[in-house]
Amino acid sequence: MGDAFVELLDLALAAGEAPTRGGTRPQIILTMTLAQLVTGIGYATLDSGEQISAETARLLACDADVIPAVLNSKGQVLDLGRTTRFFTAAQRHALGIRDGMECNFPSCDRPAKWCDAHHITHWVDGGRTDLNNGVLLCSAHHNLIHNSDWQVRMGPNSRPEYIPPPWIDINQHPIRT
């Protein structure tokens, strides 16, 4: 039920009709080190003081506006970058056309508008924001890729393919959609 609620909220935000404050959509502020962001190990602190795992922060950053901030040793802002949208609307449409207008994970039929644009090679690991490094995944399969032994890679035909964990397929044969 919690996953369904999160998906409902994601759809509402994606509709572009969400309330704004000062012309911007709602945002959260995460504080973490670059090492925590890159490795996914450790915790990020929300502006409320609550902590989430660094891996969850990486997941949130997959399809979000990211504003990098450089802090000194006392936590004072030395530099605040500009928001960068990883996949543009045009890129998301192109991914949808390539991926059949639905989640690309095998046997999933969630519509593309319910999906996140996922970097196959994560952007913090040097992954590019282009069609050859992107795939549309519903939130359930996006979480599966981030939090399990499932892997996604670009296949020889420039289409995503999925590598199941060894406990599903001992030889880990790629599954193509």
Short mmCIF file of C-alpha atoms in Angstrom, two decimals:
data_model
loop_
_atom_site.label_atom_id
_atom_site.label_comp_id
_atom_site.label_asym_id
_atom_site.label_seq_id
_atom_site.Cartn_x
_atom_site.Cartn_y
_atom_site.Cartn_z
CA MET A 1 0.00 0.00 0.00
CA GLY A 2 2.90 2.32 0.75
CA ASP A 3 4.40 1.76 -2.70
CA ALA A 4 1.02 2.50 -4.29
CA PHE A 5 0.74 5.75 -2.30
CA VAL A 6 4.23 6.85 -3.38
CA GLU A 7 3.34 6.05 -6.99
CA LEU A 8 0.17 8.14 -6.67
CA LEU A 9 2.20 11.08 -5.36
CA ASP A 10 4.73 10.67 -8.20
CA LEU A 11 1.91 10.77 -10.76
CA ALA A 12 0.44 13.88 -9.19
CA LEU A 13 3.81 15.65 -9.29
CA ALA A 14 4.45 14.56 -12.88
CA ALA A 15 1.10 16.03 -13.95
CA GLY A 16 2.57 19.52 -13.60
CA GLU A 17 -0.43 20.70 -11.60
CA ALA A 18 1.19 20.44 -8.19
CA PRO A 19 1.31 23.55 -6.04
CA THR A 20 4.38 25.73 -6.30
CA ARG A 21 6.05 28.09 -3.91
CA GLY A 22 7.67 31.10 -5.50
CA GLY A 23 7.26 29.47 -8.92
CA THR A 24 9.12 26.27 -8.06
CA ARG A 25 7.79 22.80 -7.39
CA PRO A 26 8.21 21.38 -3.89
CA GLN A 27 11.79 20.39 -3.11
CA ILE A 28 13.71 18.58 -0.44
CA ILE A 29 17.20 19.41 0.71
CA LEU A 30 19.59 16.53 1.34
CA THR A 31 22.95 16.96 3.04
CA MET A 32 25.57 14.30 2.37
CA THR A 33 29.17 13.96 1.30
CA LEU A 34 30.16 13.32 -2.29
CA ALA A 35 31.60 9.97 -1.20
CA GLN A 36 28.23 8.97 0.28
CA LEU A 37 26.46 9.97 -2.93
CA VAL A 38 28.94 8.12 -5.15
CA THR A 39 29.11 4.91 -3.11
CA GLY A 40 25.54 4.83 -1.82
CA ILE A 41 26.96 4.00 1.62
CA GLY A 42 25.99 6.02 4.66
CA TYR A 43 23.17 8.47 5.25
CA ALA A 44 21.82 11.73 3.89
CA THR A 45 20.14 14.22 6.20
CA LEU A 46 16.87 15.88 5.18
CA ASP A 47 16.23 19.52 6.00
CA SER A 48 13.89 18.25 8.76
CA GLY A 49 16.86 16.53 10.45
CA GLU A 50 15.64 13.03 9.58
CA GLN A 51 18.07 10.65 7.92
CA ILE A 52 17.60 8.46 4.85
CA SER A 53 20.07 5.99 3.41
CA ALA A 54 22.56 7.27 0.86
CA GLU A 55 21.18 4.63 -1.53
CA THR A 56 17.70 6.15 -1.17
CA ALA A 57 19.17 9.58 -1.88
CA ARG A 58 20.76 8.16 -5.07
CA LEU A 59 17.37 6.75 -6.06
CA LEU A 60 15.68 10.11 -5.51
CA ALA A 61 18.36 11.78 -7.63
CA CYS A 62 17.69 9.51 -10.62
CA ASP A 63 14.77 11.56 -11.86
CA ALA A 64 14.97 14.82 -9.95
CA ASP A 65 16.28 18.32 -10.08
CA VAL A 66 19.64 18.34 -8.34
CA ILE A 67 21.23 21.51 -6.98
CA PRO A 68 24.81 20.89 -5.93
CA ALA A 69 26.06 22.87 -2.96
CA VAL A 70 29.67 23.18 -1.80
CA LEU A 71 30.04 23.64 1.94
CA ASN A 72 33.06 24.52 4.04
CA SER A 73 34.07 22.59 7.16
CA LYS A 74 31.60 24.64 9.23
CA GLY A 75 28.68 23.81 6.92
CA GLN A 76 28.52 27.28 5.37
CA VAL A 77 27.58 27.43 1.69
CA LEU A 78 30.57 28.36 -0.46
CA ASP A 79 28.90 27.73 -3.82
CA LEU A 80 25.38 26.82 -4.89
CA GLY A 81 24.97 25.39 -8.36
CA ARG A 82 22.03 25.54 -10.69
CA THR A 83 19.33 22.90 -11.08
CA THR A 84 20.04 20.34 -13.76
CA ARG A 85 17.30 18.11 -15.14
CA PHE A 86 18.88 14.83 -16.11
CA PHE A 87 16.50 13.62 -18.81
CA THR A 88 14.63 16.27 -20.74
CA ALA A 89 10.98 15.90 -21.73
CA ALA A 90 12.10 15.13 -25.30
CA GLN A 91 14.47 12.43 -24.07
CA ARG A 92 11.72 10.88 -21.93
CA HIS A 93 9.43 10.82 -24.96
CA ALA A 94 12.16 9.18 -27.04
CA LEU A 95 12.75 6.60 -24.30
CA GLY A 96 9.00 5.93 -24.24
CA ILE A 97 8.91 5.38 -28.00
CA ARG A 98 11.91 3.06 -27.85
CA ASP A 99 10.64 1.22 -24.77
CA GLY A 100 7.11 0.70 -26.14
CA MET A 101 5.40 3.45 -24.11
CA GLU A 102 5.60 1.41 -20.92
CA CYS A 103 8.00 0.24 -18.23
CA ASN A 104 10.83 -1.53 -20.02
CA PHE A 105 11.26 -4.27 -17.40
CA PRO A 106 10.26 -7.70 -18.77
CA SER A 107 6.51 -8.40 -18.59
CA CYS A 108 5.65 -5.03 -17.01
CA ASP A 109 2.91 -2.97 -18.65
CA ARG A 110 2.93 0.17 -16.50
CA PRO A 111 2.49 3.19 -18.80
CA ALA A 112 5.53 5.34 -19.60
CA LYS A 113 3.98 8.33 -17.82
CA TRP A 114 4.16 6.34 -14.58
CA CYS A 115 7.86 5.60 -15.06
CA ASP A 116 11.15 7.14 -13.97
CA ALA A 117 13.95 7.77 -16.44
CA HIS A 118 16.75 5.63 -15.02
CA HIS A 119 20.46 6.03 -15.82
CA ILE A 120 21.81 2.57 -16.69
CA THR A 121 25.24 3.76 -15.56
CA HIS A 122 24.39 6.08 -12.68
CA TRP A 123 25.22 9.71 -13.31
CA VAL A 124 27.44 9.91 -10.22
CA ASP A 125 29.47 7.07 -11.73
CA GLY A 126 30.04 9.04 -14.94
CA GLY A 127 26.88 7.90 -16.74
CA ARG A 128 25.74 10.15 -19.55
CA THR A 129 22.23 11.53 -19.86
CA ASP A 130 21.40 10.18 -23.28
CA LEU A 131 19.19 7.55 -24.87
CA ASN A 132 21.96 4.95 -24.87
CA ASN A 133 22.19 5.21 -21.08
CA GLY A 134 18.54 5.56 -20.19
CA VAL A 135 15.56 3.32 -19.64
CA LEU A 136 12.03 3.89 -18.38
CA LEU A 137 11.21 1.89 -15.26
CA CYS A 138 8.12 1.96 -13.06
CA SER A 139 8.88 2.72 -9.42
CA ALA A 140 8.71 -0.96 -8.40
CA HIS A 141 11.25 -2.03 -11.02
CA HIS A 142 13.35 1.10 -10.49
CA ASN A 143 13.64 0.12 -6.82
CA LEU A 144 14.37 -3.49 -7.83
CA ILE A 145 17.30 -2.41 -10.02
CA HIS A 146 18.68 -0.16 -7.28
CA ASN A 147 18.13 -2.47 -4.32
CA SER A 148 18.64 -6.02 -5.53
CA ASP A 149 20.98 -8.14 -7.61
CA TRP A 150 19.06 -7.46 -10.82
CA GLN A 151 21.08 -5.46 -13.35
CA VAL A 152 20.19 -3.54 -16.49
CA ARG A 153 22.61 -2.88 -19.34
CA MET A 154 22.43 -1.78 -22.94
CA GLY A 155 22.33 -4.81 -25.22
CA PRO A 156 24.03 -5.31 -28.56
CA ASN A 157 20.95 -4.01 -30.41
CA SER A 158 21.03 -0.71 -28.44
CA ARG A 159 18.05 -1.81 -26.37
CA PRO A 160 18.07 -2.45 -22.62
CA GLU A 161 18.44 -6.00 -21.35
CA TYR A 162 18.19 -7.36 -17.85
CA ILE A 163 20.52 -9.72 -16.00
CA PRO A 164 18.71 -11.74 -13.34
CA PRO A 165 20.42 -12.62 -10.07
CA PRO A 166 22.09 -16.04 -9.94
CA TRP A 167 19.37 -17.44 -7.69
CA ILE A 168 16.88 -16.91 -10.56
CA ASP A 169 19.19 -17.94 -13.41
CA ILE A 170 22.50 -19.55 -12.43
CA ASN A 171 23.98 -18.57 -15.84
CA GLN A 172 22.51 -15.06 -15.67
CA HIS A 173 21.35 -15.05 -19.27
CA PRO A 174 20.22 -11.58 -20.41
CA ILE A 175 16.48 -11.05 -20.73
CA ARG A 176 15.51 -8.77 -23.61
CA THR A 177 12.18 -6.99 -23.82
#
